[in-house]
CSV table of C-alpha atoms in Angstrom, one decimal:
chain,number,residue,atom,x,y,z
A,21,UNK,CA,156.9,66.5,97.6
A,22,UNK,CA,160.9,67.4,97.9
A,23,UNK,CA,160.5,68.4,94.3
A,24,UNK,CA,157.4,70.4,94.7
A,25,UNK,CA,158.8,72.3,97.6
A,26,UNK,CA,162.8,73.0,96.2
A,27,UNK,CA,160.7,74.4,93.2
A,28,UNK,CA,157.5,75.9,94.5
A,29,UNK,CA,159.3,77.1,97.8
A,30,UNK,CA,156.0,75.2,99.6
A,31,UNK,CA,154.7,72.2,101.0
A,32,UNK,CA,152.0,70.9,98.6
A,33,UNK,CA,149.8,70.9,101.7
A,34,UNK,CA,150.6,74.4,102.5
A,35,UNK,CA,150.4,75.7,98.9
A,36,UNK,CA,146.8,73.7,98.9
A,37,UNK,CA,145.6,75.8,102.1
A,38,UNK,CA,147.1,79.1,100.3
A,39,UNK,CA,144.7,78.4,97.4
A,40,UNK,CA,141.6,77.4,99.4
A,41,UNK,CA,142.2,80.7,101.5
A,42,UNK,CA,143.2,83.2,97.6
A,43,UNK,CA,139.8,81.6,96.3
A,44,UNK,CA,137.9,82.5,99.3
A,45,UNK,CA,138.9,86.0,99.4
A,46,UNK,CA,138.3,85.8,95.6
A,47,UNK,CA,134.5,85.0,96.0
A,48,UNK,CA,134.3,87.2,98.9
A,49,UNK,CA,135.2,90.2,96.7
A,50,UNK,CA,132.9,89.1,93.7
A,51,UNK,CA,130.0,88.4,95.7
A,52,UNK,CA,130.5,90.4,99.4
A,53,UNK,CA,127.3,89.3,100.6
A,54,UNK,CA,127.7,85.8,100.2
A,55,UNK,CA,127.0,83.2,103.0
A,56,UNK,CA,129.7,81.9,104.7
A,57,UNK,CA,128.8,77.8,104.0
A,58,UNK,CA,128.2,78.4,100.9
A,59,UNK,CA,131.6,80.8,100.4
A,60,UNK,CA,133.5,77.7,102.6
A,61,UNK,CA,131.9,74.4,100.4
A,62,UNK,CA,132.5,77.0,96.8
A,63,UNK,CA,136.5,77.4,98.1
A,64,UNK,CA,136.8,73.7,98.4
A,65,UNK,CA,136.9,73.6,102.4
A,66,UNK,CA,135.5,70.7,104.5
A,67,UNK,CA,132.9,73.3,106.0
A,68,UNK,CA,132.6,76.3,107.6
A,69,UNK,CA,134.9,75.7,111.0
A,70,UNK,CA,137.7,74.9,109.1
A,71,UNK,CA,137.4,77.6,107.1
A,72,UNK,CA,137.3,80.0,109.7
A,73,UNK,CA,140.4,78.4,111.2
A,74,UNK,CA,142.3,78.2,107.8
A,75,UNK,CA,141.4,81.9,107.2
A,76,UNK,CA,142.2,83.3,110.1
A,77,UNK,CA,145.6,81.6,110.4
A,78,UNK,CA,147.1,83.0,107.2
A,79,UNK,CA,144.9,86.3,106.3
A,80,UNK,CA,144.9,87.3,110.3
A,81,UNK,CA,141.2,87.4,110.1
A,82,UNK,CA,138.0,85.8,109.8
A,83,UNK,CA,136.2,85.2,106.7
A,84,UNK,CA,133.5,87.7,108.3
A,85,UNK,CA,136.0,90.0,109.8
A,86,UNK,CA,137.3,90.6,105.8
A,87,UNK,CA,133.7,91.0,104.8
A,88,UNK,CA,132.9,93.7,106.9
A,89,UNK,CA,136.5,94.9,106.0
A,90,UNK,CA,135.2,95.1,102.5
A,91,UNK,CA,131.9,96.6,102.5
């Protein structure tokens, strides 16, 4: 973990959460109609809550909120 973070600059945890969020916002702007459990199990969260929690804590928004952003 001390390695990962002197070279990445990250936790592991935190880069994890980064990726879950990148790959959501990925799928959202492939498929902007997709439904949110299915865009929160394809991103690798636990389900949807969480992903509305992790999303909205670091892209300031909700999954939803960037959909509508989008369209």
């Amino acid at each position: 973990e001390r390695q990962f973070k002197s070279q990445i600059g990250l936790t592991p945890k935190y880069y994890q959460r980064l990726i879950r969020v990148k790959t959501a916002i990925g799928l959202t702007r492939q498929c902007p109609t997709i439904n949110l459990v299915d865009l929160a199990t394809e991103a690798g969260f636990s389900d949807q809550a969480h992903m509305n929690r992790e999303f909205r804590t670091l892209a300031g928004m909700t999954p939803k909120e960037y959909q509508v952003s989008k369209q």
